CSV table of C-alpha atoms in Angstrom, one decimal:
chain,number,residue,atom,x,y,z
A,1,MET,CA,188.5,142.1,212.5
A,2,ASP,CA,192.0,143.4,212.5
A,3,THR,CA,193.0,146.0,210.0
A,4,ASP,CA,195.3,144.8,207.2
A,5,GLU,CA,196.0,145.8,203.7
A,6,THR,CA,192.6,144.4,202.5
A,7,THR,CA,190.5,146.4,205.0
A,8,VAL,CA,189.0,149.5,203.5
A,9,VAL,CA,188.9,152.5,205.8
A,10,PRO,CA,185.8,154.6,205.1
A,11,ALA,CA,186.5,158.1,203.8
A,12,LYS,CA,184.8,159.7,206.8
A,13,VAL,CA,186.9,157.7,209.2
A,14,ALA,CA,190.1,158.4,207.3
A,15,THR,CA,189.4,162.1,207.2
A,16,LEU,CA,188.8,162.3,210.9
A,17,ALA,CA,191.9,160.3,211.6
A,18,ALA,CA,194.1,162.5,209.4
A,19,ALA,CA,192.6,165.7,210.9
A,20,HIS,CA,193.4,164.6,214.4
A,21,GLY,CA,196.8,163.1,213.6
A,22,LEU,CA,195.9,159.5,214.7
A,23,GLY,CA,198.6,157.8,212.6
A,24,ALA,CA,198.2,154.4,211.0
A,25,PRO,CA,195.2,152.1,211.6
A,26,VAL,CA,196.0,149.2,213.9
A,27,GLY,CA,192.6,147.5,214.4
A,28,HIS,CA,188.9,147.7,213.6
A,29,GLN,CA,185.8,146.1,215.1
A,30,ASP,CA,182.2,146.2,213.9
A,31,ASN,CA,179.1,144.9,215.7
A,32,GLY,CA,177.6,143.5,212.5
A,33,GLY,CA,175.1,146.3,212.1
A,34,PRO,CA,171.3,146.4,212.7
A,35,GLY,CA,170.4,144.9,209.3
A,36,ARG,CA,171.8,141.5,210.1
A,37,ALA,CA,170.3,141.4,213.5
A,38,ALA,CA,166.9,142.4,212.1
A,39,LEU,CA,167.1,139.6,209.5
A,40,VAL,CA,167.9,137.0,212.2
A,41,ALA,CA,165.0,138.2,214.4
A,42,LEU,CA,162.7,138.1,211.4
A,43,LEU,CA,163.7,134.6,210.5
A,44,LEU,CA,163.2,133.5,214.2
A,45,SER,CA,159.8,135.1,214.2
A,46,VAL,CA,158.7,133.3,211.0
A,47,ALA,CA,159.9,130.0,212.3
A,48,ALA,CA,158.3,130.5,215.7
A,49,PHE,CA,154.9,131.4,214.0
A,50,ALA,CA,155.1,128.2,212.0
A,51,VAL,CA,155.8,126.1,215.0
A,52,SER,CA,153.1,127.9,216.9
A,53,PHE,CA,150.6,127.3,214.1
A,54,ALA,CA,151.5,123.6,213.9
A,55,LEU,CA,151.3,123.1,217.7
A,56,PHE,CA,147.9,124.9,217.9
A,57,HIS,CA,146.6,122.6,215.1
A,58,VAL,CA,147.8,119.4,216.7
A,59,ALA,CA,146.5,120.6,220.2
A,60,ALA,CA,143.1,121.3,218.7
A,61,ALA,CA,142.8,118.1,216.8
A,62,TRP,CA,144.5,115.4,218.8
A,63,PHE,CA,146.5,116.3,221.9
A,64,ARG,CA,145.4,119.3,224.1
A,65,PRO,CA,148.4,119.2,226.5
A,66,LEU,CA,150.4,120.9,223.7
A,67,LEU,CA,148.4,124.1,224.1
A,68,PRO,CA,150.9,125.7,226.6
A,69,LEU,CA,153.8,125.0,224.2
A,70,ALA,CA,151.8,126.6,221.3
A,71,VAL,CA,151.2,129.7,223.4
A,72,LEU,CA,154.9,129.9,224.3
A,73,ALA,CA,155.9,129.6,220.6
A,74,LEU,CA,153.4,132.3,219.8
A,75,ALA,CA,154.9,134.6,222.5
A,76,VAL,CA,158.4,134.0,221.1
A,77,ALA,CA,157.2,134.8,217.6
A,78,ILE,CA,155.6,138.0,218.6
A,79,GLY,CA,158.7,139.1,220.7
A,80,ALA,CA,161.0,138.3,217.8
A,81,LEU,CA,158.8,140.2,215.4
A,82,GLY,CA,159.0,143.2,217.7
A,83,TRP,CA,162.8,143.0,217.8
A,84,ALA,CA,162.9,142.7,214.0
A,85,MET,CA,160.9,145.9,213.7
A,86,LEU,CA,163.1,147.7,216.3
A,87,PHE,CA,166.6,146.8,215.0
A,88,PRO,CA,166.4,148.9,211.8
A,89,PHE,CA,166.1,152.0,213.9
A,90,ARG,CA,169.3,151.2,215.8
A,91,ALA,CA,172.5,152.1,214.1
A,92,GLY,CA,175.5,149.9,214.2
A,93,GLN,CA,178.8,150.6,216.0
A,94,SER,CA,182.2,150.6,214.5
A,95,VAL,CA,185.5,151.4,216.2
A,96,TRP,CA,188.7,152.1,214.4
A,97,ALA,CA,191.9,152.0,216.5
A,98,TYR,CA,194.9,154.0,215.4
A,99,GLU,CA,198.4,154.4,216.8
A,100,ASN,CA,197.5,157.6,218.6
A,101,GLY,CA,193.8,157.3,219.2
A,102,LEU,CA,190.5,156.0,217.9
A,103,VAL,CA,187.4,156.9,215.8
A,104,HIS,CA,184.2,155.6,217.3
A,105,LEU,CA,181.1,155.5,215.1
A,106,ARG,CA,177.7,154.9,216.8
A,107,HIS,CA,174.2,155.9,215.9
A,108,GLY,CA,175.5,157.6,212.8
A,109,ARG,CA,177.7,159.9,214.9
A,110,SER,CA,181.5,159.9,214.9
A,111,ARG,CA,183.8,160.8,217.7
A,112,VAL,CA,187.5,160.9,218.0
A,113,ALA,CA,189.7,160.5,221.1
A,114,LEU,CA,193.4,160.4,221.6
A,115,TRP,CA,195.0,157.7,223.8
A,116,ARG,CA,197.0,160.3,225.8
A,117,GLU,CA,193.7,162.2,226.6
A,118,MET,CA,191.9,159.2,228.1
A,119,GLU,CA,191.1,159.6,231.8
A,120,ARG,CA,191.0,155.8,232.0
A,121,LEU,CA,189.8,152.6,230.4
A,122,GLU,CA,187.4,150.5,232.5
A,123,LEU,CA,187.1,146.8,231.9
A,124,HIS,CA,183.6,145.8,233.1
A,125,VAL,CA,184.1,142.3,234.5
A,126,ILE,CA,181.2,140.2,235.6
A,127,ARG,CA,181.1,139.3,239.3
A,128,ASP,CA,181.3,135.8,240.8
A,129,GLY,CA,178.0,134.0,241.2
A,130,HIS,CA,177.0,134.4,237.6
A,131,LEU,CA,177.4,131.9,234.7
A,132,THR,CA,179.8,134.2,232.9
A,133,ALA,CA,181.8,135.3,236.0
A,134,GLY,CA,185.2,136.7,235.2
A,135,MET,CA,184.4,137.6,231.6
A,136,THR,CA,184.7,141.2,230.3
A,137,SER,CA,181.3,142.5,229.3
A,138,ALA,CA,182.4,145.9,228.0
A,139,TYR,CA,185.3,148.2,227.5
A,140,LEU,CA,184.4,151.7,228.7
A,141,LEU,CA,186.8,154.3,227.3
A,142,LYS,CA,186.5,157.6,229.2
A,143,PRO,CA,188.1,160.5,227.2
A,144,SER,CA,188.6,163.8,229.0
A,145,GLY,CA,185.7,166.2,228.4
A,146,GLN,CA,183.6,163.7,226.4
A,147,PRO,CA,181.0,161.1,227.3
A,148,PRO,CA,182.3,157.6,227.7
A,149,MET,CA,182.6,155.3,224.7
A,150,ARG,CA,181.4,151.7,225.2
A,151,VAL,CA,182.9,148.9,223.1
A,152,ARG,CA,181.4,145.4,223.4
A,153,PRO,CA,183.8,142.5,223.3
A,154,GLN,CA,183.7,140.0,220.5
A,155,LEU,CA,185.1,136.7,221.6
A,156,ARG,CA,186.9,134.6,219.1
A,157,GLU,CA,187.7,130.9,219.4
A,158,GLN,CA,191.4,130.2,219.9
A,159,PRO,CA,193.2,127.0,218.7
A,160,ASP,CA,193.5,125.9,222.4
A,161,GLY,CA,189.7,126.0,222.8
A,162,THR,CA,189.6,129.2,224.9
A,163,ARG,CA,187.8,132.3,223.8
A,164,HIS,CA,189.6,135.7,223.5
A,165,ASP,CA,188.8,139.2,222.4
A,166,PRO,CA,191.7,140.4,220.3
A,167,PHE,CA,190.4,144.0,219.8
A,168,GLY,CA,189.8,144.5,223.5
A,169,THR,CA,193.3,143.3,224.2
A,170,LEU,CA,194.5,145.8,221.6
A,171,LEU,CA,192.5,148.7,223.2
A,172,THR,CA,193.9,147.8,226.6
A,173,ARG,CA,197.5,147.7,225.4
A,174,LEU,CA,197.2,151.0,223.5
A,175,VAL,CA,195.7,152.9,226.5
A,176,ALA,CA,198.3,151.4,228.9
A,177,ASP,CA,201.1,152.2,226.5
A,178,ALA,CA,199.9,155.8,226.5
A,179,GLY,CA,200.4,155.8,230.3
A,180,ARG,CA,196.7,156.0,231.0
A,181,PRO,CA,195.1,153.9,233.7
A,182,VAL,CA,193.3,150.6,232.9
A,183,VAL,CA,191.0,149.5,235.7
A,184,GLN,CA,188.7,146.6,236.3
A,185,THR,CA,185.2,147.3,237.6
A,186,LEU,CA,183.1,144.4,238.9
A,187,ILE,CA,179.5,144.6,237.6
A,188,GLY,CA,176.4,142.6,238.3
A,189,ARG,CA,174.5,141.7,241.4
A,190,ARG,CA,176.3,140.5,244.5
């Protein structure tokens, strides 16, 4: 989501931005948070348990070849339930881009980095030989004297049918405009 006049900047983020002289906000991206992901996993688990129960019932009463599908549905249900229980312990990620730097919130911790202090921005691009070859899988910001900051792309459908990550493009432009290197790194098995 791009920052506009309707976007509310949290007080913690605004305080950090002001303290470090980051300027005006120019973009923002959230990963949706763990609550939403936990709810989706829980709904998937409930649906898979229901399908599993129905398949076990039909397999026991009329058609035994459905037994492997029932076991598969049960495995999906158990896996989704495990994810639903794990997601609440994972904190969401939020990145606020400003004219002179960014505020990165992850796992309840906040970090600030200035564009001019970036060692580089690595675009992790998936190698050939994979279904998603050529796509950017992450933006890895490497500020001097700090651990890297990973930002996951969020692709949006464009009117021409292509998919594009506007926030990633914004990060790339801001780092390049500050005179810092932007490099592509191929990832994945060869």
